[in-house]
Coordinates of C-alpha atoms (C1' of nucleotides) in Angstrom, one line a residue:
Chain A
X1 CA -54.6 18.5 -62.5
X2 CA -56.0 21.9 -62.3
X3 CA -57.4 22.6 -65.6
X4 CA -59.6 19.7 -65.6
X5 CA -62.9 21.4 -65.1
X6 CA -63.7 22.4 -67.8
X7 CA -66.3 25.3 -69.0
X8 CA -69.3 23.3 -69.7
X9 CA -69.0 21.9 -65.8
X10 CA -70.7 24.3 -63.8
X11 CA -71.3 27.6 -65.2
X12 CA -72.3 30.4 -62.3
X13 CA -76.1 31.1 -63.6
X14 CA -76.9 27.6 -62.7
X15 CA -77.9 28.0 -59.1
X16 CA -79.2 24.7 -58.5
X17 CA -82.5 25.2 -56.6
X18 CA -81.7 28.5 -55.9
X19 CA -83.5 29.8 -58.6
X20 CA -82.1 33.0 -60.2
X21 CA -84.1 35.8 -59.2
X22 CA -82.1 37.5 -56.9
X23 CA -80.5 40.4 -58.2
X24 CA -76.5 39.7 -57.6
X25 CA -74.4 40.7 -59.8
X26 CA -70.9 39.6 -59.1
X27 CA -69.5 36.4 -59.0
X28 CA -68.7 36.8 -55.6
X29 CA -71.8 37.7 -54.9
X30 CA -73.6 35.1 -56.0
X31 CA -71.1 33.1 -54.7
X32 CA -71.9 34.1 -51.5
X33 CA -75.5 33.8 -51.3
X34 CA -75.3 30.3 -52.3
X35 CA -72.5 29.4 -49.5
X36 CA -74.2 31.3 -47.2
X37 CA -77.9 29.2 -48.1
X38 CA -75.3 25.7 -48.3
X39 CA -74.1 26.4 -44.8
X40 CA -77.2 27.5 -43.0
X41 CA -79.4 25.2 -44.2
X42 CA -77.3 22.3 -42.7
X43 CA -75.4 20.8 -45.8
X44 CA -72.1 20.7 -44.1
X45 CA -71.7 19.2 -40.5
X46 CA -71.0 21.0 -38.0
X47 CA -67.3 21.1 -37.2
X48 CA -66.5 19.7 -40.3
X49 CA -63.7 21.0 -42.3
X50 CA -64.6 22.8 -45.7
X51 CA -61.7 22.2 -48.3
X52 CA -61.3 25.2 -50.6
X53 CA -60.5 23.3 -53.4
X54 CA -63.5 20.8 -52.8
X55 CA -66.1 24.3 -52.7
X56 CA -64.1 25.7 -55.7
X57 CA -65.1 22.8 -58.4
X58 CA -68.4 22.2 -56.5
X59 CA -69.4 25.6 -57.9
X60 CA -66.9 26.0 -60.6
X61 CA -65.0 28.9 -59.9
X62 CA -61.6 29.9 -59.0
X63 CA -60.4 30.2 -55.1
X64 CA -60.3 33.8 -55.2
X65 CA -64.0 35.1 -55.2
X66 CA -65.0 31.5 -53.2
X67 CA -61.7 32.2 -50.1
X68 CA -63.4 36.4 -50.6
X69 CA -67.2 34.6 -49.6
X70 CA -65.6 33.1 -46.7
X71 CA -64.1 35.6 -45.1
X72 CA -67.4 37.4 -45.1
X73 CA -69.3 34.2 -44.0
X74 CA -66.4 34.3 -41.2
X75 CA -67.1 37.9 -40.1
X76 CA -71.2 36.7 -40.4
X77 CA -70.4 33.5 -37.6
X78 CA -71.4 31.2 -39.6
X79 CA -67.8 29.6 -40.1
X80 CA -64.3 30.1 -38.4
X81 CA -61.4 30.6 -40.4
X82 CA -58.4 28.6 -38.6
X83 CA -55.0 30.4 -39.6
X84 CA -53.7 28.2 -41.9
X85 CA -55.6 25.4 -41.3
X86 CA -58.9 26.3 -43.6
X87 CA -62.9 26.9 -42.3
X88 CA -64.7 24.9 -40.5
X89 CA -68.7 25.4 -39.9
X90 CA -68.8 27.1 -36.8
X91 CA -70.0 24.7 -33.7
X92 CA -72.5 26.3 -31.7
X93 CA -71.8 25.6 -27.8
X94 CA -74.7 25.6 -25.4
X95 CA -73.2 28.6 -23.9
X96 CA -73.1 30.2 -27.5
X97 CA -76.5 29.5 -28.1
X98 CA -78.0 30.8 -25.2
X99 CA -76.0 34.0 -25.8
X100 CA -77.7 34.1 -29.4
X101 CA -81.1 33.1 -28.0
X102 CA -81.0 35.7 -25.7
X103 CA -79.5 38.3 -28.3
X104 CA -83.2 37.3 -30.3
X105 CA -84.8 38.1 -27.5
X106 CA -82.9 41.7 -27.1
X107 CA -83.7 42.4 -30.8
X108 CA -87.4 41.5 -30.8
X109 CA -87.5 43.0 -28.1
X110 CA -86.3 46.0 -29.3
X111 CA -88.8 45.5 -32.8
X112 CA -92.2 45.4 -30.5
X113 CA -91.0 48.5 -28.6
X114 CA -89.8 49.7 -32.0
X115 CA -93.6 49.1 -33.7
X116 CA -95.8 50.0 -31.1
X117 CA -94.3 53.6 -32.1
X118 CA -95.4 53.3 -35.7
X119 CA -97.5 50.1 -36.8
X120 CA -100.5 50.6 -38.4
X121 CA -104.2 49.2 -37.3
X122 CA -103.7 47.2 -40.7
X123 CA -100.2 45.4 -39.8
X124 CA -102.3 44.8 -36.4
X125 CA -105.1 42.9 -38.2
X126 CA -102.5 41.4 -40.3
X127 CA -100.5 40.0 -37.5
X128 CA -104.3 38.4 -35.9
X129 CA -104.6 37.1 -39.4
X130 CA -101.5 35.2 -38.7
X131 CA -102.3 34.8 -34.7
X132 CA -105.3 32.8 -35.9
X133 CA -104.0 31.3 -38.6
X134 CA -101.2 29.7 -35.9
X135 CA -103.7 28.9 -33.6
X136 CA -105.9 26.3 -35.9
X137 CA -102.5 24.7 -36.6
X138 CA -102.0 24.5 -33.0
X139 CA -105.5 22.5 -32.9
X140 CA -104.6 20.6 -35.8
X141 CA -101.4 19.7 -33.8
X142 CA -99.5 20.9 -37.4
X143 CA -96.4 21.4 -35.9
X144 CA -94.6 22.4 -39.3
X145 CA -97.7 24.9 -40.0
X146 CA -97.7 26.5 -36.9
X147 CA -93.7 26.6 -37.4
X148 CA -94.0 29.0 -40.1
X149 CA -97.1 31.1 -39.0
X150 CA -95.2 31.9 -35.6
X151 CA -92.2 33.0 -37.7
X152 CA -94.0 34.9 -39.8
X153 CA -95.7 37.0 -36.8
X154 CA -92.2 37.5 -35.7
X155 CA -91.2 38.7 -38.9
X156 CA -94.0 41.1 -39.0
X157 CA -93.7 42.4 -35.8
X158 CA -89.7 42.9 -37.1
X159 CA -90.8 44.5 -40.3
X160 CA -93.3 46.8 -38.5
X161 CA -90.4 48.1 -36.3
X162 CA -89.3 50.0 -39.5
X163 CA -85.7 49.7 -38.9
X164 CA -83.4 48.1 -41.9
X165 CA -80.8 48.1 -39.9
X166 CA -82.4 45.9 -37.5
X167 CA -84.2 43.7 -39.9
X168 CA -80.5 43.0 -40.9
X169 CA -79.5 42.1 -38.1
X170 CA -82.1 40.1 -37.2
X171 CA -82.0 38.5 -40.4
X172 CA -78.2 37.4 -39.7
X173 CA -78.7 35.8 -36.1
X174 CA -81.9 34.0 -37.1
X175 CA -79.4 32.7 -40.0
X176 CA -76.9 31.4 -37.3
X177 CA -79.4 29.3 -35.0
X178 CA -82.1 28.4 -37.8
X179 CA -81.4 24.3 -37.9
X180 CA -81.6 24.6 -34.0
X181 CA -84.2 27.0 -33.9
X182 CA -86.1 24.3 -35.8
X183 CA -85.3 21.5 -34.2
X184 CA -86.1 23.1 -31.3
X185 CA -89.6 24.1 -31.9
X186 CA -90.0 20.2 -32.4
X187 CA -88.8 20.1 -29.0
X188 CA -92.1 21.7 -27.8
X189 CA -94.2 19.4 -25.2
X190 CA -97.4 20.2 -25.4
X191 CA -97.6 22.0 -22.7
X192 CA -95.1 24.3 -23.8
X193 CA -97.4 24.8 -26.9
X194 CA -100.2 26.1 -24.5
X195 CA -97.8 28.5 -22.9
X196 CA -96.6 29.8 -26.1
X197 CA -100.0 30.3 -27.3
X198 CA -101.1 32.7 -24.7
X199 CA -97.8 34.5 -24.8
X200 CA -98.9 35.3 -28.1
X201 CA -102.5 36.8 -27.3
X202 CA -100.6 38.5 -24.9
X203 CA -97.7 40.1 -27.4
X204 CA -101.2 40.5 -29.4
X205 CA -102.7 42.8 -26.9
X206 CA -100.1 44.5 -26.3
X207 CA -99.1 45.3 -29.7
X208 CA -103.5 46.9 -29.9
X209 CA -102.5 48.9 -27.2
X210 CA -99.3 50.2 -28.0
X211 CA -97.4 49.5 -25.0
X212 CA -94.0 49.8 -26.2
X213 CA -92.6 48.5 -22.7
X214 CA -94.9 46.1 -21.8
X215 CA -94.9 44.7 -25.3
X216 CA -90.7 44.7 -25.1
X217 CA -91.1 42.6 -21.7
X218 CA -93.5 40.1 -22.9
X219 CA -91.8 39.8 -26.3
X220 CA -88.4 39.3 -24.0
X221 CA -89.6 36.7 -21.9
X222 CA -91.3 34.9 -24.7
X223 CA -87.8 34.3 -26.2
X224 CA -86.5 33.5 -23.3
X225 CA -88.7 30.9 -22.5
X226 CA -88.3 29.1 -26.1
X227 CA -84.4 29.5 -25.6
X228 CA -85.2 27.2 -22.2
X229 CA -87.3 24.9 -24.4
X230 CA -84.2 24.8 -27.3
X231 CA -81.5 24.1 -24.7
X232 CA -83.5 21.7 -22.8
X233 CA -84.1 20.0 -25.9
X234 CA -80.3 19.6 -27.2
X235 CA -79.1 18.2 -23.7
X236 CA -81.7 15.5 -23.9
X237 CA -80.6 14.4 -27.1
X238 CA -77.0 16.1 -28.4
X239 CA -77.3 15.7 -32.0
X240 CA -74.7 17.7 -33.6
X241 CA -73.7 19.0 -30.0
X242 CA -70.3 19.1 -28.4
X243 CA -70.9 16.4 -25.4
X244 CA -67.9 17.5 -23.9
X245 CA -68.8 21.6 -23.4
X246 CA -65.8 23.5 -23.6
X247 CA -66.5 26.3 -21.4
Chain B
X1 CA -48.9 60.4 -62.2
X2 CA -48.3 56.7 -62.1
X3 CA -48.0 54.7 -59.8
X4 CA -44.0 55.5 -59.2
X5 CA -44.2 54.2 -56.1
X6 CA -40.9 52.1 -55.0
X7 CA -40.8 48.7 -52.9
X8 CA -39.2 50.7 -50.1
X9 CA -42.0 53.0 -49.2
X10 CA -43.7 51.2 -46.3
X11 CA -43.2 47.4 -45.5
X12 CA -46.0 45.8 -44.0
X13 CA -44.5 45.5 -40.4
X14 CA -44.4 49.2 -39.7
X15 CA -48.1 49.6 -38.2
X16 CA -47.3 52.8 -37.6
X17 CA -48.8 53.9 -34.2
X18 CA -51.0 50.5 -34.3
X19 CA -48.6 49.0 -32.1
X20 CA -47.7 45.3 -32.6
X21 CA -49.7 44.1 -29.6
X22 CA -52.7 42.8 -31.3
X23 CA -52.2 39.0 -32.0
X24 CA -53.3 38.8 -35.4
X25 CA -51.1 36.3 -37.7
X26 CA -52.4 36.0 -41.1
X27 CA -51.6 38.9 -43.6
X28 CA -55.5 39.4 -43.9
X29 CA -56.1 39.8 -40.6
X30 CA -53.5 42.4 -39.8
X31 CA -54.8 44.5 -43.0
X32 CA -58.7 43.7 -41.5
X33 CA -57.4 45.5 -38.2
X34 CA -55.6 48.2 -39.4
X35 CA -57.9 49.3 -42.0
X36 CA -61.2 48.8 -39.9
X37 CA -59.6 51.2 -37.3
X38 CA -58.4 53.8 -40.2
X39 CA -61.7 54.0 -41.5
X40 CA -63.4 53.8 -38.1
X41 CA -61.5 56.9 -37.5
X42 CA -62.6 58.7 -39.7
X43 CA -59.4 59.2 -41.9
X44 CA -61.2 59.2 -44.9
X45 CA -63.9 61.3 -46.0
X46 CA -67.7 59.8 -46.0
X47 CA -68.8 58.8 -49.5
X48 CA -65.2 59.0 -51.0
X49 CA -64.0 56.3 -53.6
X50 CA -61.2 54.3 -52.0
X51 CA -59.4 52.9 -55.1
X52 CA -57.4 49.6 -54.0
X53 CA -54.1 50.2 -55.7
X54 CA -53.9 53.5 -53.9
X55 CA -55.4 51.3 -50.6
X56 CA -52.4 48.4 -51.4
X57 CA -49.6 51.0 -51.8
X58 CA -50.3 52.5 -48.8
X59 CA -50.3 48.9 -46.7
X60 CA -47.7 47.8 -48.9
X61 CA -49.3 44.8 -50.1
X62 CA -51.4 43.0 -52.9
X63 CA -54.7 43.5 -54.0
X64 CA -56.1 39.7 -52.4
X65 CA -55.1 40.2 -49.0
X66 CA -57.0 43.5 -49.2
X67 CA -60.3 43.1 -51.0
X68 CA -60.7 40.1 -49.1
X69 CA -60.8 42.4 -45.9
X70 CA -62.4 45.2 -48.1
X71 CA -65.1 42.3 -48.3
X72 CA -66.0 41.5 -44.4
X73 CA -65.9 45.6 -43.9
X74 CA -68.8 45.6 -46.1
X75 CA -70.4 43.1 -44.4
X76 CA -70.1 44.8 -41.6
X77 CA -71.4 48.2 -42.9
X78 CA -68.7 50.1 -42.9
X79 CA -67.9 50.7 -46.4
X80 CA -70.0 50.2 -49.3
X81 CA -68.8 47.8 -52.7
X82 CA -70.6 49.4 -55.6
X83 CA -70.3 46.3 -58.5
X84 CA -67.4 47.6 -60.8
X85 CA -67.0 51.0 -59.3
X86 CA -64.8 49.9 -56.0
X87 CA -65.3 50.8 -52.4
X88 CA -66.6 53.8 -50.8
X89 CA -66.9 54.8 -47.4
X90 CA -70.4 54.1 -46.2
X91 CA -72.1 57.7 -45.7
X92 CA -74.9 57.4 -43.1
X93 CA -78.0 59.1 -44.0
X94 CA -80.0 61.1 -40.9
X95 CA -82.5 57.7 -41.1
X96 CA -79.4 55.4 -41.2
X97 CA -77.7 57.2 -37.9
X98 CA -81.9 57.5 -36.2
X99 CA -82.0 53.2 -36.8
X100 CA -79.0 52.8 -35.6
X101 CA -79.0 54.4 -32.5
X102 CA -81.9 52.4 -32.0
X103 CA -80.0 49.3 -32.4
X104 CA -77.8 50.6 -30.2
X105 CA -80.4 51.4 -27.6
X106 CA -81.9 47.8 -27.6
X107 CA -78.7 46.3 -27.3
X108 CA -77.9 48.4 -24.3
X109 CA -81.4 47.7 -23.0
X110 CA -81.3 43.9 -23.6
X111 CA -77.6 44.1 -22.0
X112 CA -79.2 45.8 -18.7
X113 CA -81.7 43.3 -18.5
X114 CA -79.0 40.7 -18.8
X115 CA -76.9 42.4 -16.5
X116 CA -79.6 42.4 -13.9
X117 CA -79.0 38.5 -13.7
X118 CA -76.1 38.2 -13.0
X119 CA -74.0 41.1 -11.7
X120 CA -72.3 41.2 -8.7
X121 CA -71.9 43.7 -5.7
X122 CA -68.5 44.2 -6.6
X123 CA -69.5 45.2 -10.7
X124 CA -72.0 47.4 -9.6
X125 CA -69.4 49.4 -6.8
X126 CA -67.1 49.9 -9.9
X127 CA -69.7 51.4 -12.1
X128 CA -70.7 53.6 -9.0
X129 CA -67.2 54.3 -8.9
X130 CA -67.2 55.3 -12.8
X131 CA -70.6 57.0 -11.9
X132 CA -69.1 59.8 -9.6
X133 CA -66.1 60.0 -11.5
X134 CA -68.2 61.2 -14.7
X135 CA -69.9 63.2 -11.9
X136 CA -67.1 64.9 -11.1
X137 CA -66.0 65.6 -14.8
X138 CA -69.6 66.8 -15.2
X139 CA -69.2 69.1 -12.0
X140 CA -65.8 70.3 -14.1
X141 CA -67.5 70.9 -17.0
X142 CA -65.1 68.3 -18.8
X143 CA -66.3 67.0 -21.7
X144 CA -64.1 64.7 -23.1
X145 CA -63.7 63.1 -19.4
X146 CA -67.5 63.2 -18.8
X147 CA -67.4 61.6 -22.3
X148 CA -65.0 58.6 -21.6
X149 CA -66.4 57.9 -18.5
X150 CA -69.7 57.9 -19.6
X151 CA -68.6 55.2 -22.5
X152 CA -67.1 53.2 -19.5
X153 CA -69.9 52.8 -17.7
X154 CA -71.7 51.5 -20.9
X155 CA -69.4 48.8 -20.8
X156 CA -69.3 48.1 -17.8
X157 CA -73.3 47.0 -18.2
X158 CA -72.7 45.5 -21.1
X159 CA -69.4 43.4 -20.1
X160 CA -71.9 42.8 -16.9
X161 CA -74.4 41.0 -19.4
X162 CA -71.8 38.3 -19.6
X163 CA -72.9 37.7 -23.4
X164 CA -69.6 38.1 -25.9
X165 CA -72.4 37.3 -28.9
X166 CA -74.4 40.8 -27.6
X167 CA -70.5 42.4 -26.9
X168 CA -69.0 42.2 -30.1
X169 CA -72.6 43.1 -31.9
X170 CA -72.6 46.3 -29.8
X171 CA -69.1 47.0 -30.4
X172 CA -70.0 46.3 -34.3
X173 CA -72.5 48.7 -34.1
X174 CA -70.5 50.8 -31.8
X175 CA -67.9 51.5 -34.3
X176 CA -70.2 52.6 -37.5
X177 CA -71.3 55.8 -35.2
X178 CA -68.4 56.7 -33.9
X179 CA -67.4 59.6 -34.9
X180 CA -71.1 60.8 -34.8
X181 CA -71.5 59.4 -31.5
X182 CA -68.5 62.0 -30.1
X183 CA -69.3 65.2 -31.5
X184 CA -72.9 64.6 -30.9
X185 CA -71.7 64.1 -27.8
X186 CA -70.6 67.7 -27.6
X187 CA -73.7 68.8 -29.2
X188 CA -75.0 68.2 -25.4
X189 CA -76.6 71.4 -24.4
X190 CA -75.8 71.8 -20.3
X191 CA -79.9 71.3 -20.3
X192 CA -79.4 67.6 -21.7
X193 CA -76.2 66.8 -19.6
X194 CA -78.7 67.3 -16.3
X195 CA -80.8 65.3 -18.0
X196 CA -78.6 62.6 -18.7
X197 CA -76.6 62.4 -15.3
X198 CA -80.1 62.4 -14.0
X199 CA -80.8 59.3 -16.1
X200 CA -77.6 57.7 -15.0
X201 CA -78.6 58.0 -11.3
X202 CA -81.8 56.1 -11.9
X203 CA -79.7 53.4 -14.1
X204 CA -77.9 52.8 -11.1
X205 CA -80.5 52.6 -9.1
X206 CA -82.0 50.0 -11.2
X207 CA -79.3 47.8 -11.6
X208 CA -78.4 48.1 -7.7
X209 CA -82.2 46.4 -7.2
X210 CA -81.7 44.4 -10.2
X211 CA -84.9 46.0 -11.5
X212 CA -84.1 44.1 -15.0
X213 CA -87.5 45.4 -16.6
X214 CA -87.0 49.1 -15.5
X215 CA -83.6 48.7 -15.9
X216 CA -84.1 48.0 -19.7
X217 CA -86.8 50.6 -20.1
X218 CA -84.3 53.7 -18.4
X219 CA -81.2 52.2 -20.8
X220 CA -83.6 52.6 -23.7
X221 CA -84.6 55.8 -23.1
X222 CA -81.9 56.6 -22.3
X223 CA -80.3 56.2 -25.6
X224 CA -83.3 57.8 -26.9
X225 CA -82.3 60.9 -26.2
X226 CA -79.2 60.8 -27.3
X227 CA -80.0 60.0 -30.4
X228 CA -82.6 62.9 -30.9
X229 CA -79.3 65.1 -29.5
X230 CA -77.6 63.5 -32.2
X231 CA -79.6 63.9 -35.3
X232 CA -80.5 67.6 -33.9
X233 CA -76.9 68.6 -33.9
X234 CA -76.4 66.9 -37.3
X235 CA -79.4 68.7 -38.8
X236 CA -77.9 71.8 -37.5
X237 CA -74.5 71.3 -38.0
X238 CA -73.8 68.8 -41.2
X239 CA -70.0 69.4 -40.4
X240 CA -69.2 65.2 -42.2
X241 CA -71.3 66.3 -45.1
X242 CA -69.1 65.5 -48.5
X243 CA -68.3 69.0 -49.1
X244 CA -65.9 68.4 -52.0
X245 CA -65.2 65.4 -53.1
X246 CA -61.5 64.2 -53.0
X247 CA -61.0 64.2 -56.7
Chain C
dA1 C1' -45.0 -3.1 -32.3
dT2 C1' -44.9 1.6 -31.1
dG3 C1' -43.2 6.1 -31.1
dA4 C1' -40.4 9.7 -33.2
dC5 C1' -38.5 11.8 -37.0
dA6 C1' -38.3 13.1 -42.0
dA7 C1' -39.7 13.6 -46.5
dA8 C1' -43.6 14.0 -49.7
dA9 C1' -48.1 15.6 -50.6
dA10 C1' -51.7 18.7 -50.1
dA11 C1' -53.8 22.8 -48.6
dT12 C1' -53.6 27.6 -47.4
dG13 C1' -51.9 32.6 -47.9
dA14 C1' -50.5 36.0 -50.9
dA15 C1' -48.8 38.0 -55.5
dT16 C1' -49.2 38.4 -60.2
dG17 C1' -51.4 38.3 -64.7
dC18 C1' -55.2 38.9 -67.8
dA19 C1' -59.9 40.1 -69.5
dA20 C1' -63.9 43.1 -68.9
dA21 C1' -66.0 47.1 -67.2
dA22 C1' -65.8 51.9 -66.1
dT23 C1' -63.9 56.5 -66.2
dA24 C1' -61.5 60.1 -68.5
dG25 C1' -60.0 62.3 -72.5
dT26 C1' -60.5 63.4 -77.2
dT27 C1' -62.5 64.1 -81.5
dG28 C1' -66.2 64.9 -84.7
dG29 C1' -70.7 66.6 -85.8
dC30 C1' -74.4 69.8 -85.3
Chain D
dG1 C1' -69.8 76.6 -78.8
dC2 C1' -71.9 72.5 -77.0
dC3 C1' -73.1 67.8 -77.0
dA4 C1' -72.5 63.0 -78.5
dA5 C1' -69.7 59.3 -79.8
dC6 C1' -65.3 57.1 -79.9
dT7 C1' -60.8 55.9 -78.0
dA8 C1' -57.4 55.4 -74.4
dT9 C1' -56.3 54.8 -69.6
dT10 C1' -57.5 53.3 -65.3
dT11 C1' -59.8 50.2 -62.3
dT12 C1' -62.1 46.2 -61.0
dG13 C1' -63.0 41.0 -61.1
dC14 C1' -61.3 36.6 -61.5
dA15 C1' -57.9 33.0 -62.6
dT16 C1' -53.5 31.5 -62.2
dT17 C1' -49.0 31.0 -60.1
dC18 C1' -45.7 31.1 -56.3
dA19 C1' -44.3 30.4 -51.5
dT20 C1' -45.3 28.6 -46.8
dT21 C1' -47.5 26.0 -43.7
dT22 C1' -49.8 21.9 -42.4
dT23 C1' -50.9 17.2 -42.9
dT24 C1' -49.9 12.8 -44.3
dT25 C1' -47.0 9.0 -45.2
dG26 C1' -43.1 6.2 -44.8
dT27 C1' -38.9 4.9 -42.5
dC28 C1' -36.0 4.0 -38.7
dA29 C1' -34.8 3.3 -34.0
dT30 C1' -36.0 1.7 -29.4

DNA sequence: ATGACAAAAAATGAATGCAAAATAGTTGGC
DNA sequence: GCCAACTATTTTGCATTCATTTTTTGTCAT
């Protein structure tokens, strides 16, 4: 059975959608960047087994590099490794969430304290760009614009912390919640929208003065409070949630 | 001198000194363990090659079991995979060790806040308990118990954040500065050990009025100042620096 | 008909084998 | 005598193979 796939199948460089310009080498690598994108962006169900073999002749390698990718994608969160029993995408509980919610919230936190030491007056006025920017899709009611803009102020105020390591770590936890984290923003009532809003002139005014604590508080709180919204949201309607919580 | 090395050398059960207690089944996960804590500790010199075979002969296995846990060490930052040119022990730079001691420090910060929530009486009398104790040592002039304690207490506030997403983050990060972490530790002039038992007073204080903001502001600062300690001893005293390479 | 047991099938975990890349060692040219 | 190019050895990356474990399926007994 095994050598049925032949060469012409799937050769690595193919990278459907992914487009290939980033720079991995290895075929492990790349490997790993396309499980990685496959898992978080919601391919696989949650709690649904993922056969080796299945993975291996989807992308046309050998089980080797693909069982190497798991085990990292394992140590990431994004997927358990049952001991003899094969990976399953990992099923967020409530309880996990509003741990990683809350870890957000610790690590922007940590970036606005982190910037107000060393952002410049031009990543400010970059940032009101953005503020501005999410605040005519907020009139509009463009939920999927104002999605984006508020990520990207986020993303700037990580980036202006000026800490890789963070930005990394950031980066992996955002990865782990992103379908909810979406979903979740759909989850927004209006009025919630309102609140947001001026939470953001506030982590705006903040960030002009440079008060690291302050900013740290307000940045805190403003994840907490969309962490609220996101679990509020999943109880009302338990899409791919466990009904039965398990602790 | 080739490889030479017979079958009977060292069989995979003997985890010598690790103890069978941990309950790890798979192959994989036993090699994870083992080798996470022998580079943790510092058993092999920062920036030197780690060539597999020599890696496999030593844990008496094959190379699979072993680059796949050579894999999620990467990902974890502890070693390094050049493309082609094997593992290497992840040397820190002075800005890697300054961004992560900042990580550090807002995970600590995020678990006081945390901790503030949902501590008990009883949590906060042990980590009084652990406070005068690492008095005491301090009184003593004992570093290495002023040292252990002071770790102790750490956990405490971070075990008292009731968060096991923010736990084994901060024990991630944790373990990539350890071995900086303890001889900065001695790098502590008597000046900066006031200092900090003065900081651990108002911690306590904090966290016995649940102050979660203040509480979060003293932990960061806190950390703060160790890490200048840190980097200043390392600047002074580059004692890890690759000296000569292994060869 | 249902449940338990047993054998077959499939999947996982680990070892081995093979091709390509890198490093070391050597030779040849200047 | 020194540097460059070429060859040999080592090392890495991936595929394949082997050995267990799990899961499924089929049979039998109650």
């Amino acid at each position: 059975m095994k050598s049925t796939i032949p060469d012409d199948g799937v050769p690595i460089g193919q990278t459907a959608g992914n487009g290939s310009d980033r720079p991995e080498a290895s075929l492990h690598g790349e490997i790993l960047l396309r499980l990685r994108d496959y898992v978080v962006e919601g391919n696989i169900p949650e709690g649904a087994r993922v056969p080796e073999r299945q993975l291996c002749e989807m992308l046309g390698i050998s089980r080797t590099p693909l069982r190497e990718a798991l085990k990292v994608l394992a140590a990431e969160g994004l997927i358990e490794l049952l001991p003899n029993r094969g990976a399953r995408v990992r099923q967020l509980s409530q309880r996990d969430l509003a741990e990683l919610f809350d870890v957000m919230a610790g690590l922007e936190s940590l970036a606005g304290r982190l910037a107000c030491e060393a952002i410049t007056d031009d990543e400010i006025a970059d940032i009101e760009r953005l503020h501005y920017e999410m605040y005519g899709h907020y009139l509009h009611r463009d939920m999927h614009g104002y999605f984006l803009a508020n990520q990207r102020i986020h993303e700037a105020i990580v980036d202006a912390a000026r800490n890789e390591t963070l930005k990394t770590a950031y980066t992996n936890f955002a990865g782990r919640i992103r379908r909810v984290r979406y979903s979740a923003n759909f989850a927004r009532k209006r009025q919630r929208w309102g609140e947001a809003m001026r939470e953001h002139e506030a982590i705006l005014d903040a960030l002009r003065r440079r008060a690291a604590s302050e900013l740290s508080d307000i940045l805190f709180q403003h994840l907490r409070n969309k962490r609220t919204a996101a679990i509020e949201h999943l109880t009302e309607a338990p899409e791919g949630a466990p009904a039965s919580p398990e602790g």
